[in-house]
PDB file of C-alpha atoms and ligand atoms in Angstrom:
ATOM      1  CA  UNK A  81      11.096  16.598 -11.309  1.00  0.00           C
ATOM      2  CA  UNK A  82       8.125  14.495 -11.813  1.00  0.00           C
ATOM      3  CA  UNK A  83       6.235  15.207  -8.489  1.00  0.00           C
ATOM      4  CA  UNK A  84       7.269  18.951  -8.485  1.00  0.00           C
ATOM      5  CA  UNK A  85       4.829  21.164  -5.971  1.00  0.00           C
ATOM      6  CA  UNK A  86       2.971  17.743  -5.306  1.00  0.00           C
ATOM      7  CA  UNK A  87       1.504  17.303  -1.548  1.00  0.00           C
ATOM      8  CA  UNK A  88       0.566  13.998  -0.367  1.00  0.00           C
ATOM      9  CA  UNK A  89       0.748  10.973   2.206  1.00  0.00           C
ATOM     10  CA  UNK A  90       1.880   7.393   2.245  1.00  0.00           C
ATOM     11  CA  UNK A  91       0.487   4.588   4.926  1.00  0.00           C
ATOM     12  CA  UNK A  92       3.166   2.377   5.651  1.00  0.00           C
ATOM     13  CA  UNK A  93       5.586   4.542   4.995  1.00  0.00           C
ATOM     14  CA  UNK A  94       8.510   3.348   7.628  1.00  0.00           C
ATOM     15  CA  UNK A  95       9.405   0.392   5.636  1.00  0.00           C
ATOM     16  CA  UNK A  96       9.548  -1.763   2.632  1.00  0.00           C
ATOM     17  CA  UNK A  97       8.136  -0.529  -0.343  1.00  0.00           C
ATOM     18  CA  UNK A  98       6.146   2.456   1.396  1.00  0.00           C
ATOM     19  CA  UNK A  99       9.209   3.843   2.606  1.00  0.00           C
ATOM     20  CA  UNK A 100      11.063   3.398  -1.127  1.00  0.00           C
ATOM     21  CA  UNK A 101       8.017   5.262  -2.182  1.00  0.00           C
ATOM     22  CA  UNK A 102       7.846   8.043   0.261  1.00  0.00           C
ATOM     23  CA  UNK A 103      11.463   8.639  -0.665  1.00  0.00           C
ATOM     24  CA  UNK A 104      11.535   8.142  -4.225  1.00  0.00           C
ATOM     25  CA  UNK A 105       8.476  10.952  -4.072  1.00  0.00           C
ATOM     26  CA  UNK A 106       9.935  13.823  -2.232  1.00  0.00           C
ATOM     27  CA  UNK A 107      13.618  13.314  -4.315  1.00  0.00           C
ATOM     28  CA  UNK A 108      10.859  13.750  -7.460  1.00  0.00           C
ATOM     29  CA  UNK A 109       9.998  17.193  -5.649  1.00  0.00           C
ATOM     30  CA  UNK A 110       6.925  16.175  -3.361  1.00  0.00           C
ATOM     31  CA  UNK A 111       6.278  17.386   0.302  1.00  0.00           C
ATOM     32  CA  UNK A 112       5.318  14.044   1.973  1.00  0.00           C
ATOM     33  CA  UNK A 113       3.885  12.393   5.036  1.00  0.00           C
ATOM     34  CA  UNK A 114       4.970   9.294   6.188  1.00  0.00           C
ATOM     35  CA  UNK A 115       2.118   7.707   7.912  1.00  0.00           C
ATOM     36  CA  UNK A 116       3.109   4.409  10.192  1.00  0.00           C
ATOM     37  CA  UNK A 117       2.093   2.711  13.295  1.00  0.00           C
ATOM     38  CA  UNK A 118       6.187   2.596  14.152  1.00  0.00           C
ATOM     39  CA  UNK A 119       6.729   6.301  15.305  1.00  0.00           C
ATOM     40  CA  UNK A 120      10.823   5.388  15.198  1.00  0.00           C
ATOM     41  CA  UNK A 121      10.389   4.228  11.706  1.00  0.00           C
ATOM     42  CA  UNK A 122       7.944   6.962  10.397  1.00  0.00           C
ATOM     43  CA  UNK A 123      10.511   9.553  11.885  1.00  0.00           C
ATOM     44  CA  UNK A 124      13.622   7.956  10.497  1.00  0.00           C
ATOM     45  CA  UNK A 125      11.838   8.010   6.544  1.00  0.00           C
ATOM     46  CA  UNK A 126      10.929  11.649   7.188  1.00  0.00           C
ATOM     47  CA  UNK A 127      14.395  12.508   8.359  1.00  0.00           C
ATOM     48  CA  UNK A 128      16.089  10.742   5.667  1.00  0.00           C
ATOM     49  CA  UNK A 129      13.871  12.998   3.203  1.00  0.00           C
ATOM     50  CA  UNK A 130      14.833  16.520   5.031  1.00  0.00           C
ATOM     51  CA  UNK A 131      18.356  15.555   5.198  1.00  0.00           C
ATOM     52  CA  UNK A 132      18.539  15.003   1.464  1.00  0.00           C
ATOM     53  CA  UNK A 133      16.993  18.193   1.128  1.00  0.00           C
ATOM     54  CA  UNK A 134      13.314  17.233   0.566  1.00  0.00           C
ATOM     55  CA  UNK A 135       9.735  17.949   2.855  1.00  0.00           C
ATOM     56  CA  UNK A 136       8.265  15.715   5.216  1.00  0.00           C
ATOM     57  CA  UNK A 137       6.696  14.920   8.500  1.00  0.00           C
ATOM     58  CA  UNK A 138       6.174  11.591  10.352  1.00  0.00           C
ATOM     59  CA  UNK A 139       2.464  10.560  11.347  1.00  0.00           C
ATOM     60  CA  UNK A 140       2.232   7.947  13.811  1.00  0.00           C
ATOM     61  CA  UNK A 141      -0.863   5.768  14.695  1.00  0.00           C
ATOM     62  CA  UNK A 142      -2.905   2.868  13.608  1.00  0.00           C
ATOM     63  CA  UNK A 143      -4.595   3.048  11.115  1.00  0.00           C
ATOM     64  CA  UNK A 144      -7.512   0.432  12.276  1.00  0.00           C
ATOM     65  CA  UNK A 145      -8.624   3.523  14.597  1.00  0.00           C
ATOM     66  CA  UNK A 146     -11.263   5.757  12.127  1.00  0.00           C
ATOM     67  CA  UNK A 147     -10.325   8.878  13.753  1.00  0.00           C
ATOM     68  CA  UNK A 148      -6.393   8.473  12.653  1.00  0.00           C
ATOM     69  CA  UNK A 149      -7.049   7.198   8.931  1.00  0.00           C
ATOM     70  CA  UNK A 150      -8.974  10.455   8.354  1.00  0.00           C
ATOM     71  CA  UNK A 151      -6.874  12.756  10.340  1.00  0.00           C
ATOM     72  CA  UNK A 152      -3.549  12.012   8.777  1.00  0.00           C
ATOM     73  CA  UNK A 153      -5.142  13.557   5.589  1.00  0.00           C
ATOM     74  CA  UNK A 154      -5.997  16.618   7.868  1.00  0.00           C
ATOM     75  CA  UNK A 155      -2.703  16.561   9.590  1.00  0.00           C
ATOM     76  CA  UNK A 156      -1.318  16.554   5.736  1.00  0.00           C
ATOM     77  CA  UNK A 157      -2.784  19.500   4.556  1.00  0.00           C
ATOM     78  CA  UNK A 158      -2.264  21.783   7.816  1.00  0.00           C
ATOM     79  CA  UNK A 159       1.610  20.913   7.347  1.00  0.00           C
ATOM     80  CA  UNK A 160       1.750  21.540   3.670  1.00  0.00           C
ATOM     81  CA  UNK A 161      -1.065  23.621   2.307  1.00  0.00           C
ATOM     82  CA  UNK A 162      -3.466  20.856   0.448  1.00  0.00           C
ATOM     83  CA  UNK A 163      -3.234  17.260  -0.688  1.00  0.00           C
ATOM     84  CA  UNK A 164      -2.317  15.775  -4.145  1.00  0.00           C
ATOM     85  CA  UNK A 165      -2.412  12.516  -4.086  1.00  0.00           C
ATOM     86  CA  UNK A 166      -2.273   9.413  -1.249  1.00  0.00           C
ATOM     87  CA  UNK A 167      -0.699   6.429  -1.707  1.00  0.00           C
ATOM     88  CA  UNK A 168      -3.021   3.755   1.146  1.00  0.00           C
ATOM     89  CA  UNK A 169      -0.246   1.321   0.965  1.00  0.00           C
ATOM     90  CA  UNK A 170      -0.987  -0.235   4.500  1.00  0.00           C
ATOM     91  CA  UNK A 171      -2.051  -3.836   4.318  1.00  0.00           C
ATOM     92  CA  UNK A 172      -1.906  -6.711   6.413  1.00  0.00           C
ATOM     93  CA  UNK A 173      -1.535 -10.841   5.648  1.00  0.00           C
ATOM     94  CA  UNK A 174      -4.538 -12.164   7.491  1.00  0.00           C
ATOM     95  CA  UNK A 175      -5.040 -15.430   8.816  1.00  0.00           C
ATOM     96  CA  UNK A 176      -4.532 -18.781   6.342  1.00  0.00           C
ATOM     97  CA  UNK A 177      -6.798 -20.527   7.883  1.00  0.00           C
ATOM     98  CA  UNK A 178     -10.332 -20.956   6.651  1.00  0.00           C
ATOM     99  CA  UNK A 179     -12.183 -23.813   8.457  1.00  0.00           C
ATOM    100  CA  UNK A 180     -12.182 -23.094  12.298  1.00  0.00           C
ATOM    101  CA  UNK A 181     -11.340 -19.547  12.016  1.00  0.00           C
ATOM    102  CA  UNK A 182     -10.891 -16.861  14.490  1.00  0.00           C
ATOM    103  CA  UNK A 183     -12.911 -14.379  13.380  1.00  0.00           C
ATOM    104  CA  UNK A 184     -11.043 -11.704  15.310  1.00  0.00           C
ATOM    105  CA  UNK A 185      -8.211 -12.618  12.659  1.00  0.00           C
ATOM    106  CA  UNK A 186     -10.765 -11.922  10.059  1.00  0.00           C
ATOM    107  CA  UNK A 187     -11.351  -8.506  11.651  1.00  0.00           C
ATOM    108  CA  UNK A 188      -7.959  -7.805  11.758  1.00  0.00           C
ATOM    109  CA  UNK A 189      -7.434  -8.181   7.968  1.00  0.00           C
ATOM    110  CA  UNK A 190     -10.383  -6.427   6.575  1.00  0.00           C
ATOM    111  CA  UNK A 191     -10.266  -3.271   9.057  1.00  0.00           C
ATOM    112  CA  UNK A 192      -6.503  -2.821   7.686  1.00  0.00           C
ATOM    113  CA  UNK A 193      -6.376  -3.843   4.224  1.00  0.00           C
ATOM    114  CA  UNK A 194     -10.428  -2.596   3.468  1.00  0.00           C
ATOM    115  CA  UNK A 195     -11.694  -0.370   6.306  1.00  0.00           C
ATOM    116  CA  UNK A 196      -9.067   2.022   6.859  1.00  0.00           C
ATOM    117  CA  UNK A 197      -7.893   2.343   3.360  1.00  0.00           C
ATOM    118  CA  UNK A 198     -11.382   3.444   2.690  1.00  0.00           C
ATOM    119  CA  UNK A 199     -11.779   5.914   5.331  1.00  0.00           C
ATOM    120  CA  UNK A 200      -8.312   7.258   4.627  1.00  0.00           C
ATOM    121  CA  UNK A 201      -9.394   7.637   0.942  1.00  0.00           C
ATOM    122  CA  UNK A 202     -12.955   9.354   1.543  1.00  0.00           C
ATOM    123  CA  UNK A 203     -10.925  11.834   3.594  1.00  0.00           C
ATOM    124  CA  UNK A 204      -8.331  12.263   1.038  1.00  0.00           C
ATOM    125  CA  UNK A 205     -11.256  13.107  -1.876  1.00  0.00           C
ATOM    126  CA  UNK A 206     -12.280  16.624  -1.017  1.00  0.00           C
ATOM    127  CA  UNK A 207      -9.057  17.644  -0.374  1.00  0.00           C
ATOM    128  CA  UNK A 208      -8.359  16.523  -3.724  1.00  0.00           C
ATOM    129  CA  UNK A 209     -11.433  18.601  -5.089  1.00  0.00           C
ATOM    130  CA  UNK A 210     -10.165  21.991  -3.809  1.00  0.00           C
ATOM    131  CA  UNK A 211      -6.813  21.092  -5.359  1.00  0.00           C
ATOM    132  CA  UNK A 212      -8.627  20.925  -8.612  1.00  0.00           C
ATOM    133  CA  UNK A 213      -8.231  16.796  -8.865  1.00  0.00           C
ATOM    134  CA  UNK A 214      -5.606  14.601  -7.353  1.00  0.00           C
ATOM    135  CA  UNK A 215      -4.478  10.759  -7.606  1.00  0.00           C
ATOM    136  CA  UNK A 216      -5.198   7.992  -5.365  1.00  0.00           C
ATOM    137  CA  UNK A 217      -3.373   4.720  -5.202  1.00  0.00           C
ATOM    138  CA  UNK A 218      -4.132   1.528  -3.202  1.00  0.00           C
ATOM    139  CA  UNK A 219      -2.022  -1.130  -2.905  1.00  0.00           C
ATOM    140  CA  UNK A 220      -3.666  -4.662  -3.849  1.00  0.00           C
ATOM    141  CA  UNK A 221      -1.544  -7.988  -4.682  1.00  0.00           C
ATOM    142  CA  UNK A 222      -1.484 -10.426  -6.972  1.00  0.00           C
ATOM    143  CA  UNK A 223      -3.767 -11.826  -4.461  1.00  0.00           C
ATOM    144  CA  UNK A 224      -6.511  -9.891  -5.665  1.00  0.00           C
ATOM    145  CA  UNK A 225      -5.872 -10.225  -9.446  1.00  0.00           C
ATOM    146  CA  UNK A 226      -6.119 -14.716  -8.751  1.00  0.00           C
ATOM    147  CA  UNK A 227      -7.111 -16.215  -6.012  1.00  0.00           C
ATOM    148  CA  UNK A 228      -4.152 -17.221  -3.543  1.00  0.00           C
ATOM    149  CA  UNK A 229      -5.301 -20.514  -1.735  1.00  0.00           C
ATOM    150  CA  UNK A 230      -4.067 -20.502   1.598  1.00  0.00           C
ATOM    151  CA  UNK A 231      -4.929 -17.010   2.491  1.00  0.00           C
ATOM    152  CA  UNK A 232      -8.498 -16.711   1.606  1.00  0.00           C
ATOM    153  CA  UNK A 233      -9.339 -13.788   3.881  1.00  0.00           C
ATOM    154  CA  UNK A 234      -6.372 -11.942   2.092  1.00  0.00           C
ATOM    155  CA  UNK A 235      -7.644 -12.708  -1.594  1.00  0.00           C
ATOM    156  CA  UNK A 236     -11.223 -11.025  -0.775  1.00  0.00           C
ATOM    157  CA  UNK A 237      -9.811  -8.198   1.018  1.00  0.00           C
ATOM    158  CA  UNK A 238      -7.098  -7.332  -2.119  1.00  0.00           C
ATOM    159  CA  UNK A 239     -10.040  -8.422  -4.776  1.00  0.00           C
ATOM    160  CA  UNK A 240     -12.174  -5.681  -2.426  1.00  0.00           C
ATOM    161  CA  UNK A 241      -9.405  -3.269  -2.900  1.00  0.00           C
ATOM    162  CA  UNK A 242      -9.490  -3.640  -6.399  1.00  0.00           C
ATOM    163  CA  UNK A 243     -13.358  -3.106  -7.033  1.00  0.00           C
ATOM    164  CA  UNK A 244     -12.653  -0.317  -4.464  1.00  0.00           C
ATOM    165  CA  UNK A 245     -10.383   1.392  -7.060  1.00  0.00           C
ATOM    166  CA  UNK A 246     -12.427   0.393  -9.827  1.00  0.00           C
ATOM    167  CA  UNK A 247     -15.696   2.228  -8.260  1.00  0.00           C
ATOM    168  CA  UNK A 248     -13.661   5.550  -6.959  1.00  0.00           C
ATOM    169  CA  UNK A 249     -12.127   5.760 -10.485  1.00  0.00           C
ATOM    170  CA  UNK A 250     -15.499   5.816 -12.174  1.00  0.00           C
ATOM    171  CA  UNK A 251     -17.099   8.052  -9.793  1.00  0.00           C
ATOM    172  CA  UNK A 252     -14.356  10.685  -9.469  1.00  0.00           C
ATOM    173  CA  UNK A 253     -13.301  10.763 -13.109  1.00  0.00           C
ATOM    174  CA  UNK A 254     -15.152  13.950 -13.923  1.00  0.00           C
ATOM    175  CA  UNK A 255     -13.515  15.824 -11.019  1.00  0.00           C
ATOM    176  CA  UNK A 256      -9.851  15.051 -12.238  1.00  0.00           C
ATOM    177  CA  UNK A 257      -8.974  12.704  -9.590  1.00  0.00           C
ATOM    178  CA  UNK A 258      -7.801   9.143 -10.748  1.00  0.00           C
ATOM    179  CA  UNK A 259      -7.604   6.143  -8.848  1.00  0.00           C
ATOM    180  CA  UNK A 260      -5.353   3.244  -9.646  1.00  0.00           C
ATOM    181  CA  UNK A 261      -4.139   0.490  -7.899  1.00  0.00           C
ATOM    182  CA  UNK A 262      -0.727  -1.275  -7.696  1.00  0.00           C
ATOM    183  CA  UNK A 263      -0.420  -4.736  -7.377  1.00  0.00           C
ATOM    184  CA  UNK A 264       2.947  -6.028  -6.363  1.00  0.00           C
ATOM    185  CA  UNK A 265       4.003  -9.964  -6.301  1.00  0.00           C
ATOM    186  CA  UNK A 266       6.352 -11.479  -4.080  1.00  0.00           C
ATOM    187  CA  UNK A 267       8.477  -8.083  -3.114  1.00  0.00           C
ATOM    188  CA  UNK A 268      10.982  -8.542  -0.461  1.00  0.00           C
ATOM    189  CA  UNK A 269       9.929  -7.006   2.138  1.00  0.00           C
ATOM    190  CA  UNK A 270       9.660  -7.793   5.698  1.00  0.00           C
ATOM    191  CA  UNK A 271       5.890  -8.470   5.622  1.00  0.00           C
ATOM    192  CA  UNK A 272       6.714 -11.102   3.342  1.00  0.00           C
ATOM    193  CA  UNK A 273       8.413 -13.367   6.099  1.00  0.00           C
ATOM    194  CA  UNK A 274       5.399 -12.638   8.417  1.00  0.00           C
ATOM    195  CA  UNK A 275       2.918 -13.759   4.997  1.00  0.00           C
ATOM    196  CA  UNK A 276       5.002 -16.915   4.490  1.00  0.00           C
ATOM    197  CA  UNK A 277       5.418 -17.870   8.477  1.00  0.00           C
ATOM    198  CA  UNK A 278       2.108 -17.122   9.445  1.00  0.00           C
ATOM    199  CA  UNK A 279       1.605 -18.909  12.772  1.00  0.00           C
ATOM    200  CA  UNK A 280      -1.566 -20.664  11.551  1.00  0.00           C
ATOM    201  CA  UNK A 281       0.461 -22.081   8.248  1.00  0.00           C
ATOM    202  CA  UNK A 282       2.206 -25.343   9.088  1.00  0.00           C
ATOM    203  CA  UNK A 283       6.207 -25.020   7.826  1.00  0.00           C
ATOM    204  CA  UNK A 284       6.744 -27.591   5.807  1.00  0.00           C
ATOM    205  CA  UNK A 285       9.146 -30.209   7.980  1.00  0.00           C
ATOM    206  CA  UNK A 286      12.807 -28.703   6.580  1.00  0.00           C
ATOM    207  CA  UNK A 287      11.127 -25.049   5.643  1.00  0.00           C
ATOM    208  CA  UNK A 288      12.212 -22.036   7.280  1.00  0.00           C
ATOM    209  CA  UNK A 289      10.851 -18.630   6.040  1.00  0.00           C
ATOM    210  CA  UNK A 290      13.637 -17.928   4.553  1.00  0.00           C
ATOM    211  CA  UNK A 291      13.678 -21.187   2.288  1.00  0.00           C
ATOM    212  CA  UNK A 292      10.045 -20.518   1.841  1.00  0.00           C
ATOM    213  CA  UNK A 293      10.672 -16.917   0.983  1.00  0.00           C
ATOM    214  CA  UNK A 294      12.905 -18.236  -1.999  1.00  0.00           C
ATOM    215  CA  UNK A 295      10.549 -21.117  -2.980  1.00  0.00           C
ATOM    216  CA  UNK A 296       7.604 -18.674  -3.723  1.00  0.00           C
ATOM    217  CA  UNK A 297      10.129 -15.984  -5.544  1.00  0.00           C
ATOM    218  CA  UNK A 298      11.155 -18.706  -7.580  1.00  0.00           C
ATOM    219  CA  UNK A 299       7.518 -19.578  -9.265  1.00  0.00           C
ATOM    220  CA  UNK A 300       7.408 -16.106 -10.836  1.00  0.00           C
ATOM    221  CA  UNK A 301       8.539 -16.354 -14.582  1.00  0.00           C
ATOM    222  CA  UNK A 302      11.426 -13.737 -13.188  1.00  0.00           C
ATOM    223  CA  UNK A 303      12.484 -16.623 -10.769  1.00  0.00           C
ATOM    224  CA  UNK A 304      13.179 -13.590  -8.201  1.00  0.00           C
ATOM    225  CA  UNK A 305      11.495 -11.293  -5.751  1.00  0.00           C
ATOM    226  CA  UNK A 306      10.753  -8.205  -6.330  1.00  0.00           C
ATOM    227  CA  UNK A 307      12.974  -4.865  -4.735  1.00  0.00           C
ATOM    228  CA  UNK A 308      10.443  -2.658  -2.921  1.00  0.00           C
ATOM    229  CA  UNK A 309      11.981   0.366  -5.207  1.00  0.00           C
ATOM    230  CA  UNK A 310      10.478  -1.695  -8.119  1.00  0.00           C
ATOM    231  CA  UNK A 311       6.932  -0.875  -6.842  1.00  0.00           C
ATOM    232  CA  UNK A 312       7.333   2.146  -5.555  1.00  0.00           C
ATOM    233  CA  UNK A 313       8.888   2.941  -9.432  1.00  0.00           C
ATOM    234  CA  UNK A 314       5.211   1.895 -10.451  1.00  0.00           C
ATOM    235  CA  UNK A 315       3.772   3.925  -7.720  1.00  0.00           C
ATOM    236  CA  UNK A 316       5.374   6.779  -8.821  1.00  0.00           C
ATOM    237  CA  UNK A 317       4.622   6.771 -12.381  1.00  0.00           C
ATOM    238  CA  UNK A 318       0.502   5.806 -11.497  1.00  0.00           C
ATOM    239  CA  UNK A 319       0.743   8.878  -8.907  1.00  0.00           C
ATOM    240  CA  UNK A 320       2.466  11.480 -11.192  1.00  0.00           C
ATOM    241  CA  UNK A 321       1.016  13.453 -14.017  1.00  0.00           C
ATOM    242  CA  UNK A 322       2.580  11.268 -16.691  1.00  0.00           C
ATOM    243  CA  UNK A 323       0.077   8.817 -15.639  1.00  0.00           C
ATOM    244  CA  UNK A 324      -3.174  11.720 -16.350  1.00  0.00           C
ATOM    245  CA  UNK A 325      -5.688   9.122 -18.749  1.00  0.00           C
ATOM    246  CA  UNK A 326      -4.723   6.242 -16.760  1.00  0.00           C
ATOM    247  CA  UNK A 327      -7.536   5.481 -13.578  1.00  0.00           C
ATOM    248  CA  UNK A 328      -9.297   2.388 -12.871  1.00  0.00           C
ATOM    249  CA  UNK A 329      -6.041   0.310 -13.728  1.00  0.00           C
ATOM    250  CA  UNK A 330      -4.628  -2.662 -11.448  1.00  0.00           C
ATOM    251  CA  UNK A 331      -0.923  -2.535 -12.204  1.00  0.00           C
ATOM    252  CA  UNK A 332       0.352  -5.856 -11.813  1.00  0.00           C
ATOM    253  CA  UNK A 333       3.901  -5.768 -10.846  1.00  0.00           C
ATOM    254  CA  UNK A 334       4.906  -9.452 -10.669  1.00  0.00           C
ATOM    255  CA  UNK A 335       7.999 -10.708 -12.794  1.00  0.00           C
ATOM    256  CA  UNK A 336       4.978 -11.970 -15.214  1.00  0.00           C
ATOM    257  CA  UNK A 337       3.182 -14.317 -12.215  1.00  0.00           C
ATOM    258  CA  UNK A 338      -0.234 -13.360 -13.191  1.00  0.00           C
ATOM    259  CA  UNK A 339       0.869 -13.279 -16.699  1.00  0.00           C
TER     260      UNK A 339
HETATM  261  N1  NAD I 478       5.669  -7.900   0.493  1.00  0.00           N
HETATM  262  C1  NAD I 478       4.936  -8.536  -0.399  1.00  0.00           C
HETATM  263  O1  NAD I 478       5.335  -9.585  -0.974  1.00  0.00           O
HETATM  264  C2  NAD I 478       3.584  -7.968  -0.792  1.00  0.00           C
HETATM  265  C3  NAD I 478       2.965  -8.477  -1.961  1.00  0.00           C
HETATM  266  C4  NAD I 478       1.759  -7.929  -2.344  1.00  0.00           C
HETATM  267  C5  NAD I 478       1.174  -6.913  -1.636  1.00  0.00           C
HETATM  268  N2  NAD I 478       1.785  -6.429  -0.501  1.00  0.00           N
HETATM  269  C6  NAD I 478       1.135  -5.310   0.191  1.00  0.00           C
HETATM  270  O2  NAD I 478       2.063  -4.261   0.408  1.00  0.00           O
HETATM  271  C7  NAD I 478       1.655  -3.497   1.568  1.00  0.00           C
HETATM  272  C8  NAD I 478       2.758  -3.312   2.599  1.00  0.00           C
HETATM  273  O3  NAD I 478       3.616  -4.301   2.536  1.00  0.00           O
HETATM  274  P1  NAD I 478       5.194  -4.209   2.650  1.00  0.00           P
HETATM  275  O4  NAD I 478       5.619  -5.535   2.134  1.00  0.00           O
HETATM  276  O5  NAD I 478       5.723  -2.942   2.076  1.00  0.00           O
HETATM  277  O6  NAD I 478       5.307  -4.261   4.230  1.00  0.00           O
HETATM  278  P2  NAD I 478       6.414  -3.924   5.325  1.00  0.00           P
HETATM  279  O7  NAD I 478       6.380  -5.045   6.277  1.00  0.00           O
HETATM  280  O8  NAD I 478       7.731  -3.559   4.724  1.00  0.00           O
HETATM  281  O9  NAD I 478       5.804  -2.609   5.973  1.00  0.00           O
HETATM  282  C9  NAD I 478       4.536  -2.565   6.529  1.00  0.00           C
HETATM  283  C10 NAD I 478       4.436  -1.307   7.360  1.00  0.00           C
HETATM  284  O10 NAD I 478       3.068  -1.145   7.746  1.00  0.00           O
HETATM  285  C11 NAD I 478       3.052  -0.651   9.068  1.00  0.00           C
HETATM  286  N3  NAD I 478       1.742  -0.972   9.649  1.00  0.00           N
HETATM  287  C12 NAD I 478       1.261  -2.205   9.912  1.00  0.00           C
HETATM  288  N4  NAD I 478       0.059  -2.113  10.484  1.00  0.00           N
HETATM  289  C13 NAD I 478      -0.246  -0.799  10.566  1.00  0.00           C
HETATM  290  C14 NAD I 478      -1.356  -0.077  11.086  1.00  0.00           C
HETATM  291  N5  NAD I 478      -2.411  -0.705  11.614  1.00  0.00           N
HETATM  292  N6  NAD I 478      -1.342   1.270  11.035  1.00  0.00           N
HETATM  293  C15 NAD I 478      -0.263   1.927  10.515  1.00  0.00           C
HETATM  294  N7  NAD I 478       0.816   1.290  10.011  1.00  0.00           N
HETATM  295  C16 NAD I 478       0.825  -0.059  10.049  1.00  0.00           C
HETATM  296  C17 NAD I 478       4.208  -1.364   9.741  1.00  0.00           C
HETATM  297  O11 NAD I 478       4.631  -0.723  10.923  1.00  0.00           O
HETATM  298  C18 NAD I 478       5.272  -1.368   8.640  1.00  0.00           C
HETATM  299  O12 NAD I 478       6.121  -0.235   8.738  1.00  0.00           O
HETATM  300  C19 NAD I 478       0.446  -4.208   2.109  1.00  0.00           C
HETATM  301  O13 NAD I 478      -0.724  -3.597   1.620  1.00  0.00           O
HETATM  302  C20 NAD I 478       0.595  -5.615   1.556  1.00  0.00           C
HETATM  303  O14 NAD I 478      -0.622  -6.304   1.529  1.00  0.00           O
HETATM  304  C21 NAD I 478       2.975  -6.941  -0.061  1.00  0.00           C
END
């Protein structure tokens, strides 16, 4: 088992490709807590993983509030003993718009995608350190690898996420903790129906999200979306011991898009 006597967490755990994580981990032999602002959902993951026979425990909040990113790491290592590695999957698609913009739907998007993911991660670290090291993974996009030009708030919070990584996995390399992040392209999901139908994107006359869904699936070289399990397969590896030189790293996982 590749994540044998591993503790750890994953935000956004109750669906799409933080849930195919969460349970890919604990069948690979970590305890895990499934972190989510949809108790119903987070509970569902974590019972899926005991009735297969695995360890877990549902966390539910949101993740914009300080005092929750931080204590889920807390609430991690009272339930299981310490904390191995944290996978701050939780993003959000931000506003399109760029001229005449809300600025509250700036907010929104950089206290989810940058703020908490940070907070949650300077929590995680010391935990880490009494384990003797540890893994952290972020999830970016292809978004932050090239720019994507109708969600501009989106690009600079992934591209933040990235030179977040890039900065933890230099500082923390002498301690034995890595930092990586994952960057997934189109991956169907529902988040990306909200991304493609955001309400300040004009359809297309004839578009639905669905058609629009397909559309942007089809420009990767792969002419398909990605399955969630496909990134949480990458997550996996980046998180698990058979990834111990790798750190810094922005895994594209894209069908070749930013190829
Ligand atoms: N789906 C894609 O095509 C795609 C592509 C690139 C990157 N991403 C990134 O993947 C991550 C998640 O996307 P997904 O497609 O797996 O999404 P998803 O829609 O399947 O799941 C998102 C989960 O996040 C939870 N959540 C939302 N806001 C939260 C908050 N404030 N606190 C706690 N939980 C919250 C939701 O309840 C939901 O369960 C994000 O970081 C996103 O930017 C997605």
């Amino acid at each position: 088992m590749r994540m044998a006597n591993k503790v750890g967490l994953v935000t956004a755990g109750a669906s799409g490709m933080g849930r195919a994580g969460a349970i890919t981990f604990a069948r690979e032999g970590a305890a895990v807590a499934v972190v989510d602002i949809n108790p119903e959902g987070a509970a569902a993951v974590a019972r899926e993983i005991i009735d297969a026979g695995g360890q877990a425990i549902a966390l539910s909040g949101d993740l914009r509030d300080d005092a929750f990113a931080g204590d889920i790491v807390k609430r991690t290592v009272a339930a299981f003993g310490g904390l191995d590695f944290a996978w701050n999957h939780v993003g959000h698609p931000g506003p399109s718009s760029f001229e005449g913009i809300d600025m509250k739907d700036y907010e929104l998007a950089m206290d989810i995608n940058v703020r908490s993911v940070f907070v949650t991660a300077s929590h995680a670290v010391p935990e880490m350190r009494v384990r003797g090291g540890g893994a952290l993974l972020f999830t970016a996009s292809t978004s932050g690898i090239v720019g994507s030009p109708y969600s501009p708030v989106y690009s600079a919070a992934k591209f933040g996420v990235i030179g977040m990584t890039k900065s933890l996995a230099k500082r923390y390399a002498g301690e034995n903790i890595r930092v990586n992040a994952v960057c997934p392209g189109t991956t169907d999901t529902p988040m990306l129906r909200v991304f493609v139908a955001r309400p300040d994107m004009q359809l297309p006359p004839g578009e639905t999200a669905e058609s629009l869904v397909r559309k942007r699936a089809g420009l990767n070289p792969m002419k398909r979306p990605a399955q969630p399990q496909e990134i949480a397969n990458a997550a996996l590896f980046l998180l698990s011991d058979e990834a111990s030189f790798i750190t810094g790293v922005a895994l594209a996982v894209d069908g070749g898009s930013t190829a």
